[in-house]
Amino acid sequence: MGTALAASLSFLVASALQKFSDMNSMMFNSPIIDSALVGSIWDMRLGLNVALFVIALLTLHIGFAVAGWLMGRASLQAWPRTTASARHWTLLWMLAGMAAVTLASAAGYRNTSLGQRYGDLAATPVAGFALHDIVAVCLAMAAATTLCVALLRATTVRWAPFRWRPRRSLGWLAIAAPVAVAAGLAVPALGQREAVTNGPHGAPNVIFIGIDSLRVDVMPVSADSALTPNLNRFLSRSTRFTDAVTPLARTFPSWMSLLTGRHPHTTGAFNNLLPRDLVQTGGTLADILRAEGYRTVYACDEVRFSNVDETYGFDQVLTPPIGASEFLIAFFADAPLLNVTVNTRLGSWLFPHLHANRGAARLYDPDAFVRWLDREIAPHGPSFIATHLTLSHWPYYWDEAAVPVLRPEETTPDFYLNAVRRVDQQFGDLWRMLERKGLLDDALVVVFSDHGESFMSQDDSLVPIDSPEIIRMGAKPMWGHGTSVLAPHQYSIVLAMSRVVRGQPVGQLRVVDMPVSLEDVTPTIVDLLQLPTAGAFDGRSLAATLAGEPVATSQARIRFTETEFNPRVIAAITGKIHTTALSELSQYYTVDPRTDRVQLKREYVQWMRRTRQFAALGPTRLLAAVPVPDEGRHLRLMVPRTGGLPQRVDAAPDAAADPEGAALWDQLEERYGAILAEGLTTRPGTPETSQTDESRQRLTLNSGRSLPGRVSLPQ
């Protein structure tokens, strides 16, 4: 046993050396951790979670050692005529097991340290099969043969009085056992578990499926796109709103607007990672439906910045554990045995912070998340299932996809389209799972994106990105979302609704170009189900539009959007972290020692509310309020929604000469006037500094160029 344990722990130590060498970089050689933590890490929930992760990792490797030791004992029983000792057999099995695990990890997780170096080798085809699969099957066949022979030799003595001689069957069974193992590995399951439903009921299920960072322009109205065939099947038979926006292009504020029907500044949910008591949602849609007898479920595969939990009205929350532990654990999570285990059922027990977690991108398997939901969601009575898929969000790679390479000539990069293609497959798997469980027998289904995405292309910007005035104001659109009100692809969203019966949308494609907002979804569901509500909504019901009734005044509607806190760029498109910017960013956040939640320090909340861009969207133009630190105030810019040169506006336009401009000014002042009147004060505690758009772009384009396959771009 000592030999097996020594081999297994050496395997762990060898795989961890690279990660421990990184402790002098990134978050460990700066005041980043100290600025966010309150007291010692070991006095916090964070320390407990890290300790449990280490224990789980050690337990996994001890189990691996036990398996090797048992195989060594079985080999000694099965092949007594060899000169090898039990220790020799154990070491042989441990080495063979480590080789198989290493190849499987390298082939299946291409962005891990082994995958980057040896992924191609591990996946090398041999006689039509990948090398790592051949090694795994051969090892399994050898193990099955050894165990079978050892068992037969052990039972020969026991059954001798009955004159049965099992050794005569030894050859046949020794051949049959490995064949059965190979067949079990090669042939997929022939069927799926049938779900048990409770039969029809009066109220339809309500299903929300959100797709993170999904741009409107990659979603065709027709159903003939090869990029997103599963989404298109739903969209082609639903009511699709082609002029839909989110009031704030970040996931948490968008979801709060979706669930409450209220504006971010009505609920206070205008920033990620706010202390919970500062978010006053009132009755969410989950609260309303739960009061009507619905079971409410929220599921999401990434919670680093969107901390939706049971306090928002959900009976069941299926997400990775929320908190700082996941950041730290994901950093160290790169050991071959852990990698091949993390997306299994065993991995869900041992490594809850990593299993089916999009935040741990290099280990994330999209299928594992759907399997998890399949295990946990149990339909009974009417259900509200709110799900969010984040695969198309930064960093745009997962277990099998390569780290992105940004090419300046790409308007919509291939790595983003590949992520959209894969999340569409995940959407299809999720849909079939919900259908199998009977949740789509009768349902109101809403498919949406929480926000879009932009990639610093002129095609993504309403204004010339090289305009000296735009650059001087720091208003040049950055990549990502929630960074500019002058980049419509950031706040324009996909939004479609349909009634679904027996797994199929019952309507026909209806394309509606009226201006709508994510705030309109909850009022619409409440109206369709004729449910009572306790408070007023900022959004509007679209029930009449879904029924085909025109709304005469809808085209004149003015909507709002804004950016969120945008510090210096901390992450490149390649996923590389900028240490200096991360150190600065950590000053704004703290870790609750009891709950492990990362949250914004209260002294920065109001400052972050002011230092952002705001916009009112009209039928043909938008009026933006852009902060200019040099002047200590927001400047107003009037910009055509089709793009063009911005016009500076210093006073309210004349209502008779420019009714739309006057309405935009009045509405912007009504919604944001109190915030704008506060001006741009310095950051609490320190003089305010800003980063120019040129430096932001230079950081974004050139960071990460040391990564394998990275193309260096000119500054």
XYZ file of C-alpha atoms in Angstrom:
715
model
C 0.000 0.000 0.000
C 2.903 2.325 0.741
C 4.171 2.016 -2.824
C 0.782 2.911 -4.284
C 0.286 5.836 -1.934
C 3.750 7.222 -2.631
C 3.177 6.964 -6.387
C -0.238 8.620 -6.216
C 0.891 11.526 -4.036
C 3.971 12.011 -6.218
C 1.600 12.219 -9.176
C -0.322 14.969 -7.378
C 2.794 16.894 -6.359
C 4.261 16.765 -9.861
C 1.074 18.136 -11.394
C 0.860 20.900 -8.775
C 4.413 22.226 -9.123
C 3.523 24.604 -11.947
C 0.602 26.089 -10.062
C 2.581 26.597 -6.888
C 5.278 28.343 -8.886
C 2.607 30.817 -9.992
C 1.951 31.809 -6.375
C 4.585 34.525 -6.751
C 2.614 36.064 -9.601
C -0.880 37.364 -10.126
C -2.862 37.464 -6.893
C -0.159 36.162 -4.564
C 2.657 38.675 -4.967
C 0.627 41.819 -4.390
C -1.787 43.276 -1.865
C -4.711 41.906 -3.871
C -5.790 39.265 -1.397
C -5.001 41.417 1.631
C -7.098 44.298 0.338
C -10.134 42.077 -0.177
C -9.934 39.895 2.942
C -10.963 40.844 6.441
C -8.540 39.096 8.783
C -6.746 35.825 8.206
C -7.960 33.544 5.455
C -8.160 30.708 7.976
C -10.639 32.642 10.097
C -13.032 32.869 7.149
C -15.317 30.563 5.206
C -12.790 30.918 2.383
C -10.155 29.085 4.429
C -12.571 26.259 5.242
C -13.540 25.812 1.587
C -9.908 25.740 0.481
C -9.130 23.168 3.173
C -12.079 21.009 2.051
C -10.828 21.210 -1.533
C -7.374 20.011 -0.469
C -8.931 17.178 1.541
C -11.082 16.167 -1.436
C -8.057 16.191 -3.723
C -6.079 14.061 -1.276
C -9.029 11.693 -0.887
C -9.217 11.264 -4.648
C -5.528 10.407 -4.870
C -5.731 8.063 -1.888
C -8.603 6.288 -3.624
C -6.451 6.058 -6.748
C -3.692 4.499 -4.657
C -6.118 2.004 -3.113
C -7.251 0.969 -6.593
C -3.631 0.444 -7.675
C -2.861 -1.559 -4.556
C -5.934 -3.769 -5.058
C -4.962 -4.367 -8.670
C -1.466 -5.316 -7.508
C -2.902 -7.869 -5.079
C -5.274 -9.181 -7.745
C -2.401 -9.543 -10.224
C -0.409 -11.570 -7.696
C -3.449 -13.854 -7.261
C -4.163 -14.089 -10.987
C -0.620 -14.708 -12.221
C 1.181 -16.653 -9.473
C 3.823 -18.112 -11.782
C 5.425 -14.748 -12.521
C 8.438 -13.624 -10.506
C 6.951 -10.183 -9.825
C 6.140 -9.294 -6.223
C 3.007 -7.502 -5.053
C 5.019 -4.264 -4.896
C 6.141 -4.693 -8.504
C 2.588 -5.340 -9.681
C 1.277 -2.355 -7.722
C 3.874 -0.022 -9.182
C 3.130 -1.304 -12.685
C -0.592 -0.654 -12.292
C 0.013 2.789 -10.812
C 2.279 3.782 -13.697
C -0.212 2.448 -16.245
C -3.064 4.260 -14.520
C -1.134 7.540 -14.357
C -0.282 7.251 -18.058
C -3.927 6.681 -18.982
C -5.147 9.524 -16.765
C -2.487 11.897 -18.076
C -3.379 11.171 -21.714
C -7.111 11.477 -21.022
C -6.593 14.812 -19.240
C -4.383 16.197 -22.001
C -6.811 15.169 -24.736
C -10.026 16.189 -22.982
C -8.883 19.466 -21.419
C -6.891 21.304 -24.031
C -6.300 24.471 -21.990
C -4.728 22.784 -18.976
C -0.959 22.737 -18.586
C -0.741 19.201 -19.988
C -3.326 19.831 -22.687
C -1.430 22.801 -24.095
C 1.744 20.727 -24.412
C 0.527 17.224 -25.182
C -3.116 17.526 -26.217
C -2.398 16.871 -29.879
C -0.223 13.887 -29.038
C -2.876 12.378 -26.764
C -5.505 12.762 -29.477
C -3.294 11.324 -32.238
C -5.382 8.869 -34.288
C -4.135 5.279 -34.376
C -6.066 2.892 -36.615
C -8.998 5.265 -36.527
C -9.044 5.706 -32.733
C -7.517 8.393 -30.539
C -4.389 7.341 -28.669
C -5.838 8.171 -25.253
C -8.949 6.072 -25.989
C -6.815 3.096 -27.044
C -4.741 3.317 -23.866
C -7.878 3.605 -21.700
C -9.602 0.634 -23.355
C -6.479 -1.531 -23.166
C -6.028 -0.685 -19.502
C -9.684 -1.440 -18.764
C -9.481 -4.770 -20.613
C -6.314 -5.708 -18.737
C -7.909 -4.797 -15.409
C -11.087 -6.746 -16.200
C -9.065 -9.806 -17.244
C -6.897 -9.676 -14.148
C -9.864 -9.302 -11.787
C -11.761 -12.098 -13.524
C -8.819 -14.508 -13.382
C -8.086 -13.609 -9.754
C -11.716 -14.223 -8.823
C -11.776 -17.580 -10.599
C -8.583 -18.739 -8.934
C -9.958 -17.711 -5.548
C -13.244 -19.601 -6.087
C -11.590 -22.792 -7.328
C -10.761 -23.924 -3.801
C -14.194 -22.950 -2.458
C -16.097 -24.905 -5.089
C -13.839 -27.969 -5.285
C -16.092 -30.246 -3.105
C -18.877 -29.770 -5.633
C -16.649 -31.112 -8.422
C -16.965 -27.944 -10.452
C -13.703 -26.954 -12.028
C -13.888 -23.277 -12.923
C -10.413 -23.324 -14.373
C -11.793 -25.064 -17.456
C -13.870 -21.919 -18.108
C -10.967 -19.654 -17.353
C -9.987 -19.060 -20.956
C -13.480 -18.246 -22.129
C -14.227 -15.900 -19.257
C -10.871 -14.198 -19.586
C -11.769 -13.411 -23.196
C -15.405 -12.464 -22.504
C -14.663 -10.035 -19.664
C -12.456 -7.605 -21.619
C -14.778 -7.805 -24.626
C -17.694 -6.807 -22.386
C -15.686 -3.915 -20.932
C -14.699 -2.681 -24.397
C -18.310 -2.865 -25.564
C -19.466 -0.919 -22.527
C -16.944 1.822 -23.247
C -17.655 1.994 -26.964
C -21.432 1.736 -27.134
C -23.509 4.651 -25.792
C -26.552 4.128 -23.639
C -29.447 2.804 -25.665
C -32.123 4.786 -23.883
C -32.813 7.604 -21.529
C -34.610 7.610 -18.246
C -38.276 8.387 -18.703
C -39.468 11.254 -16.551
C -42.484 10.906 -14.325
C -44.926 13.771 -14.620
C -47.909 14.657 -12.519
C -50.301 14.910 -15.414
C -51.987 18.013 -16.817
C -52.730 20.966 -14.611
C -54.523 24.246 -15.106
C -51.528 26.583 -15.013
C -48.799 26.381 -17.667
C -45.180 26.070 -16.668
C -43.068 29.196 -17.149
C -39.624 28.586 -18.669
C -36.922 31.241 -19.018
C -33.795 30.321 -20.995
C -31.142 33.013 -21.054
C -28.091 32.948 -23.326
C -25.256 35.128 -22.092
C -23.621 37.687 -24.417
C -25.677 36.601 -27.444
C -25.584 39.230 -30.177
C -28.705 39.986 -32.174
C -26.913 39.913 -35.523
C -25.883 36.243 -35.213
C -29.526 35.187 -34.803
C -31.327 35.103 -38.186
C -35.097 35.417 -38.355
C -35.331 32.355 -40.604
C -34.667 28.792 -39.468
C -31.956 27.947 -41.983
C -28.842 29.028 -40.087
C -26.220 26.369 -39.507
C -24.767 28.370 -36.616
C -27.732 28.047 -34.215
C -30.165 25.386 -35.502
C -31.632 24.596 -32.066
C -32.356 28.209 -31.192
C -33.716 28.798 -34.676
C -36.272 26.020 -34.293
C -37.770 27.914 -31.385
C -37.403 31.378 -32.887
C -38.989 30.339 -36.184
C -42.287 29.616 -34.413
C -42.314 32.349 -31.799
C -42.957 36.068 -31.489
C -39.577 37.713 -31.838
C -38.917 41.319 -30.815
C -36.181 42.725 -33.013
C -35.786 46.054 -31.172
C -35.262 44.819 -27.619
C -32.713 46.248 -25.189
C -31.520 45.721 -21.655
C -31.451 48.716 -19.300
C -27.925 47.754 -18.212
C -25.716 45.368 -20.176
C -24.401 43.263 -17.307
C -25.842 39.930 -16.204
C -26.998 40.661 -12.654
C -28.730 44.008 -13.386
C -30.325 42.471 -16.490
C -31.672 39.491 -14.552
C -33.018 41.747 -11.813
C -34.852 43.827 -14.422
C -36.130 40.635 -16.010
C -37.406 39.167 -12.727
C -38.890 42.372 -11.307
C -40.112 44.327 -14.319
C -38.354 47.317 -12.804
C -35.443 49.560 -13.738
C -32.041 48.985 -12.071
C -32.285 52.319 -10.263
C -35.747 51.428 -8.984
C -34.497 48.232 -7.344
C -30.959 49.422 -6.623
C -29.548 46.554 -8.702
C -27.347 48.828 -10.841
C -24.059 47.029 -10.171
C -22.681 43.543 -9.918
C -21.749 42.204 -6.474
C -23.721 44.699 -4.417
C -24.376 43.931 -0.744
C -27.709 42.086 -0.683
C -29.473 44.607 1.542
C -28.926 47.350 -1.046
C -30.984 45.475 -3.656
C -34.691 46.024 -2.977
C -36.468 43.977 -5.611
C -39.906 43.893 -4.027
C -41.852 40.896 -5.257
C -39.954 39.153 -8.036
C -41.714 37.006 -10.612
C -40.472 33.990 -8.641
C -42.158 35.363 -5.506
C -45.392 35.984 -7.394
C -45.470 32.533 -8.980
C -44.505 30.765 -5.762
C -47.478 32.423 -4.041
C -49.659 30.870 -6.764
C -48.386 27.352 -6.071
C -45.492 27.191 -8.536
C -42.216 25.514 -7.678
C -39.495 27.992 -8.588
C -36.025 26.923 -9.775
C -33.039 29.007 -10.848
C -30.073 27.406 -12.602
C -26.885 28.998 -13.906
C -23.415 27.643 -14.612
C -21.469 30.776 -13.593
C -21.921 32.968 -10.504
C -18.760 35.019 -10.216
C -20.560 38.300 -10.843
C -24.260 37.445 -10.754
C -25.179 36.260 -7.275
C -28.797 35.181 -7.708
C -29.876 32.961 -4.821
C -32.931 31.792 -2.861
C -33.583 35.288 -1.470
C -34.948 36.301 -4.865
C -37.907 33.935 -4.554
C -36.494 30.570 -5.646
C -37.230 27.253 -3.941
C -34.216 25.613 -5.549
C -30.994 27.171 -6.834
C -28.680 25.093 -9.019
C -25.421 26.999 -9.348
C -21.809 26.554 -8.280
C -21.282 27.765 -4.695
C -21.230 31.550 -4.630
C -18.152 33.183 -3.175
C -14.458 33.958 -3.309
C -13.466 30.321 -2.831
C -14.290 29.501 -6.424
C -11.796 32.087 -7.735
C -8.990 30.630 -5.634
C -9.888 26.961 -6.101
C -10.275 27.350 -9.870
C -6.796 28.871 -10.012
C -5.231 25.720 -8.548
C -7.541 23.231 -10.254
C -5.264 21.621 -12.803
C -4.266 18.090 -11.848
C -4.815 15.190 -14.271
C -6.787 12.994 -11.865
C -8.953 15.938 -10.794
C -9.502 16.941 -14.418
C -10.845 13.570 -15.532
C -13.044 13.333 -12.427
C -14.493 16.825 -12.036
C -17.346 16.468 -14.550
C -18.499 13.079 -13.253
C -21.015 12.362 -10.507
C -18.090 11.733 -8.142
C -16.688 15.121 -9.131
C -19.952 16.824 -8.175
C -19.529 15.502 -4.626
C -15.806 16.076 -4.224
C -15.417 19.371 -6.096
C -18.667 21.394 -5.945
C -16.816 24.638 -6.709
C -15.568 23.214 -10.018
C -18.228 20.783 -11.215
C -20.247 22.150 -14.168
C -18.813 25.597 -13.473
C -18.289 27.923 -16.429
C -16.051 30.054 -14.210
C -13.475 27.239 -14.208
C -13.302 27.576 -17.988
C -10.507 25.139 -18.767
C -12.422 22.329 -17.007
C -15.952 23.286 -18.064
C -17.924 20.614 -19.927
C -21.245 22.001 -21.249
C -22.804 18.531 -21.131
C -22.007 18.167 -17.425
C -24.184 21.179 -16.594
C -27.192 19.742 -18.442
C -26.657 16.354 -16.782
C -26.613 18.079 -13.404
C -29.923 19.820 -14.088
C -31.361 16.529 -15.311
C -30.496 14.914 -11.982
C -31.744 17.749 -9.793
C -34.896 19.124 -11.435
C -37.914 17.058 -10.402
C -41.184 18.340 -11.872
C -44.284 18.247 -9.717
C -47.122 20.659 -10.276
C -46.649 23.939 -12.151
C -42.999 25.034 -12.292
C -41.066 28.206 -12.969
C -37.671 27.201 -14.367
C -35.270 30.105 -14.931
C -32.001 29.006 -16.550
C -28.996 30.909 -17.786
C -26.287 29.503 -20.089
C -23.023 31.448 -20.053
C -20.854 29.539 -22.524
C -20.885 32.392 -25.068
C -19.513 34.806 -22.431
C -15.841 35.664 -21.992
C -13.361 33.916 -21.940
C -14.956 32.169 -24.987
C -13.290 28.791 -24.426
C -14.114 25.631 -22.483
C -12.618 22.163 -21.955
C -12.258 21.302 -25.657
C -11.977 24.769 -27.236
C -8.708 26.590 -27.745
C -7.792 29.863 -26.058
C -9.038 32.705 -28.295
C -6.796 34.420 -30.802
C -7.918 37.936 -31.713
C -7.361 38.981 -35.315
C -7.913 42.661 -36.121
C -9.670 41.938 -39.414
C -12.479 39.987 -37.714
C -15.641 41.985 -37.041
C -17.237 39.058 -35.222
C -14.355 36.751 -34.209
C -14.408 33.052 -34.979
C -13.839 32.169 -31.322
C -17.072 33.977 -30.408
C -19.023 32.253 -33.191
C -17.655 28.891 -32.044
C -18.869 29.638 -28.519
C -22.308 30.581 -29.887
C -22.402 27.351 -31.896
C -21.586 25.302 -28.800
C -24.080 27.088 -26.552
C -26.736 26.395 -29.183
C -25.988 22.671 -28.817
C -26.292 23.072 -25.059
C -29.617 24.866 -25.521
C -30.844 21.933 -27.608
C -29.781 19.434 -24.937
C -31.497 21.506 -22.257
C -34.671 21.738 -24.337
C -34.799 17.967 -24.841
C -34.229 17.387 -21.128
C -37.095 19.724 -20.198
C -39.284 18.062 -22.819
C -38.478 14.600 -21.484
C -39.471 15.677 -17.987
C -42.840 16.950 -19.194
C -42.011 20.565 -18.412
C -42.727 21.569 -22.021
C -46.077 19.784 -22.281
C -47.724 23.146 -21.634
C -45.466 26.121 -21.021
C -44.886 29.799 -21.607
C -41.296 29.978 -22.855
C -39.117 33.073 -23.037
C -35.722 32.859 -24.764
C -33.487 35.898 -24.410
C -29.967 37.209 -24.069
C -29.095 39.263 -21.014
C -26.926 41.532 -23.162
C -24.852 41.428 -26.324
C -21.138 41.779 -26.996
C -18.822 44.016 -28.996
C -15.251 43.596 -30.206
C -13.924 47.128 -30.793
C -14.937 47.154 -34.444
C -16.192 50.273 -36.179
C -19.226 48.208 -37.166
C -20.111 47.930 -33.466
C -19.958 51.670 -32.785
C -22.439 54.449 -33.530
C -19.652 57.020 -33.606
C -16.296 57.079 -35.420
C -14.000 55.170 -33.074
C -11.037 57.324 -34.119
C -12.811 60.619 -33.425
C -10.444 62.823 -31.347
C -13.365 64.171 -29.335
C -14.681 60.715 -28.487
C -11.167 59.609 -27.489
C -10.645 62.753 -25.382
C -13.840 62.069 -23.456
C -12.873 58.446 -22.846
C -16.035 57.359 -24.694
C -14.458 55.117 -27.304
C -16.273 51.743 -27.119
C -14.277 48.938 -25.534
C -14.734 45.225 -26.167
C -17.191 43.358 -24.013
C -20.506 44.646 -22.670
C -21.674 47.296 -20.277
C -18.782 49.494 -21.384
C -20.454 51.904 -23.831
C -23.900 53.282 -24.633
C -22.521 54.106 -28.096
C -22.159 50.410 -29.021
C -25.687 49.024 -29.675
C -24.491 45.427 -29.938
C -23.736 45.598 -26.215
C -27.265 46.440 -25.034
C -29.399 45.090 -27.896
C -30.746 41.664 -26.955
C -32.442 38.625 -28.428
C -36.004 38.307 -27.089
C -38.634 35.798 -28.184
C -41.728 34.332 -26.527
C -44.061 31.475 -27.362
C -46.583 29.077 -25.902
C -45.205 25.535 -26.118
C -47.384 22.420 -26.160
C -45.909 18.893 -26.120
C -42.454 20.287 -26.732
C -43.317 22.382 -29.801
C -44.089 26.107 -30.120
C -47.714 26.404 -31.203
C -47.506 29.681 -33.098
C -45.938 30.924 -36.295
C -43.045 33.325 -36.687
C -44.070 36.902 -35.896
C -41.392 39.582 -36.167
C -42.263 42.650 -34.104
C -40.132 45.772 -34.473
C -41.738 47.808 -31.691
C -39.295 49.083 -29.022
C -39.294 46.824 -25.966
C -37.105 46.266 -22.926
C -36.106 43.333 -20.747
C -38.221 45.042 -18.060
C -41.322 44.070 -20.064
C -41.031 40.309 -19.547
C -42.392 40.016 -16.001
C -45.384 42.341 -16.623
C -46.161 40.231 -19.695
C -46.090 36.907 -17.821
C -48.171 38.335 -14.987
C -50.701 39.666 -17.500
C -50.879 36.405 -19.463
C -51.460 34.379 -16.290
C -53.782 37.047 -14.830
C -51.906 37.150 -11.545
C -52.198 39.789 -8.816
C -49.187 42.019 -8.127
C -48.280 44.140 -5.145
C -46.284 46.901 -6.851
C -45.981 48.896 -10.050
C -43.744 47.900 -12.930
C -41.434 50.130 -14.948
C -41.835 47.756 -17.884
C -44.931 47.278 -20.023
C -46.981 44.185 -20.719
C -46.566 42.763 -24.212
C -49.543 40.429 -23.852
C -51.648 42.396 -26.342
C -48.822 42.334 -28.872
C -48.418 38.585 -28.438
C -52.132 38.270 -29.197
C -51.646 40.257 -32.414
C -53.154 43.532 -31.229
C -51.295 46.671 -32.408
C -50.160 49.244 -29.883
C -50.452 52.629 -31.559
C -48.167 54.596 -29.228
C -45.403 52.019 -28.902
C -43.088 53.468 -31.561
C -42.672 56.707 -29.588
C -41.468 54.910 -26.477
C -38.232 56.120 -24.919
C -36.112 53.503 -23.185
C -32.935 53.708 -21.151
C -29.602 51.982 -20.933
C -26.333 52.655 -19.164
C -22.887 51.260 -18.583
C -21.535 49.784 -15.385
C -18.280 50.209 -13.483
C -15.415 50.040 -15.986
C -11.981 50.121 -14.390
C -8.758 49.655 -16.270
C -8.903 46.545 -18.422
C -8.175 43.598 -16.110
C -8.661 40.785 -18.617
C -7.672 40.391 -22.236
C -9.853 38.635 -24.765
C -7.335 35.788 -24.516
C -8.249 35.342 -20.843
C -4.928 36.693 -19.545
C -5.225 38.759 -16.345
C -3.458 42.112 -15.969
C -1.909 42.024 -12.501
C -1.658 45.785 -11.931
C -5.254 46.421 -12.928
C -6.447 43.482 -10.829
C -4.604 44.870 -7.814
C -6.330 48.229 -8.299
C -9.718 46.592 -8.782
C -9.397 44.582 -5.571
C -9.474 47.808 -3.569
C -13.160 48.190 -4.351
C -14.324 44.781 -3.106
C -14.303 42.802 0.100
C -14.996 39.194 1.075
C -17.625 38.541 3.721
C -15.875 36.236 6.229
C -19.096 34.411 7.128
C -20.721 33.874 3.713
C -17.589 34.007 1.503
C -19.436 36.420 -0.803
C -17.408 38.949 -2.765
C -19.184 42.282 -2.559
C -18.619 45.911 -3.367
C -17.409 48.032 -0.489
C -20.215 50.314 0.574
C -18.147 53.504 0.383
C -17.772 53.035 -3.392
C -21.423 52.328 -4.267
C -22.566 55.881 -4.915
C -19.317 56.823 -6.647
C -19.745 53.904 -9.050
C -23.344 54.947 -9.668
C -22.164 58.343 -10.917
C -19.083 57.472 -12.963
C -20.821 55.778 -15.885
C -22.520 56.577 -19.168
C -26.301 56.969 -19.396
C -28.524 57.079 -22.465
C -32.134 57.629 -23.455
C -33.119 55.759 -26.637
C -35.674 57.326 -28.953
C -37.142 56.173 -32.262
C -34.313 57.595 -34.392
C -31.702 59.003 -31.993
C -30.205 58.516 -28.581
C -29.101 61.116 -26.087
C -26.022 60.011 -24.160
C -24.605 61.497 -20.968
C -20.891 60.717 -21.014
C -18.644 61.375 -17.979
C -15.619 63.537 -18.729
C -13.317 63.501 -15.680
C -11.288 66.465 -16.960
C -14.417 68.629 -16.775
C -15.897 66.972 -13.701
C -19.295 66.443 -15.303
C -21.295 64.523 -17.902
C -21.514 65.920 -21.428
C -24.633 65.274 -23.526
C -24.229 63.850 -27.008
C -27.052 63.381 -29.516
C -26.305 60.491 -31.863
C -28.365 58.952 -34.710
C -29.275 55.351 -33.886
C -28.104 54.397 -37.358
C -24.690 55.908 -36.603
C -22.942 59.132 -37.487
C -21.174 62.101 -36.004
C -22.307 62.976 -32.470
C -23.753 66.401 -31.734
C -22.983 68.018 -28.403
C -26.125 69.256 -26.636
C -25.751 71.744 -23.773
C -29.414 72.661 -23.263
C -32.833 71.165 -23.811
C -33.817 71.240 -27.515
C -36.853 73.274 -28.509
C -39.909 71.024 -28.337
C -41.534 72.661 -31.373
C -38.468 72.373 -33.610
C -37.192 69.028 -32.310
C -39.882 67.096 -30.412
C -37.872 63.858 -30.239
C -34.762 65.652 -28.976
C -36.772 67.528 -26.360
C -38.437 64.296 -25.201
C -35.074 62.558 -24.932
C -33.672 65.412 -22.853
C -36.684 65.464 -20.529
C -36.732 61.693 -20.082
C -32.970 61.528 -19.472
C -33.288 64.219 -16.817
C -36.285 62.533 -15.215
C -34.555 59.165 -14.970
C -30.959 60.200 -14.234
C -31.077 63.933 -13.426
C -30.453 63.533 -9.696
C -27.398 61.376 -10.366
C -26.033 63.687 -13.046
C -26.470 66.697 -10.770
C -24.031 65.186 -8.257
C -21.191 65.648 -10.728
C -18.016 63.589 -10.925
C -16.352 63.568 -7.555
C -13.066 61.796 -6.947
C -12.941 58.207 -5.851
C -13.346 57.916 -2.069
C -10.008 58.014 -0.289
C -7.685 58.639 -3.265
C -7.247 61.061 -6.147
C -9.133 59.958 -9.235
C -7.156 58.619 -12.172
C -8.391 57.547 -15.560
C -7.131 55.395 -18.360
C -7.255 56.597 -21.944
C -8.953 54.628 -24.680
C -5.609 54.224 -26.445
C -4.104 52.506 -23.412
C -7.225 50.371 -22.938
C -7.011 49.199 -26.525
C -3.275 48.590 -26.313
C -3.709 46.475 -23.188
C -6.580 44.526 -24.671
C -4.895 43.756 -27.962
C -1.388 43.014 -26.779
C -1.928 41.262 -23.447
C -1.553 37.543 -23.511
C 0.775 37.501 -26.501
C 3.038 35.038 -24.695
C 0.324 32.400 -24.829
C 0.811 29.553 -27.332
C -0.565 30.479 -30.709
C -1.045 34.135 -29.760
C -0.672 36.593 -32.653
C 1.066 39.805 -31.587
C -0.690 42.881 -32.889
C 0.852 46.285 -33.498
C 0.426 48.920 -30.840
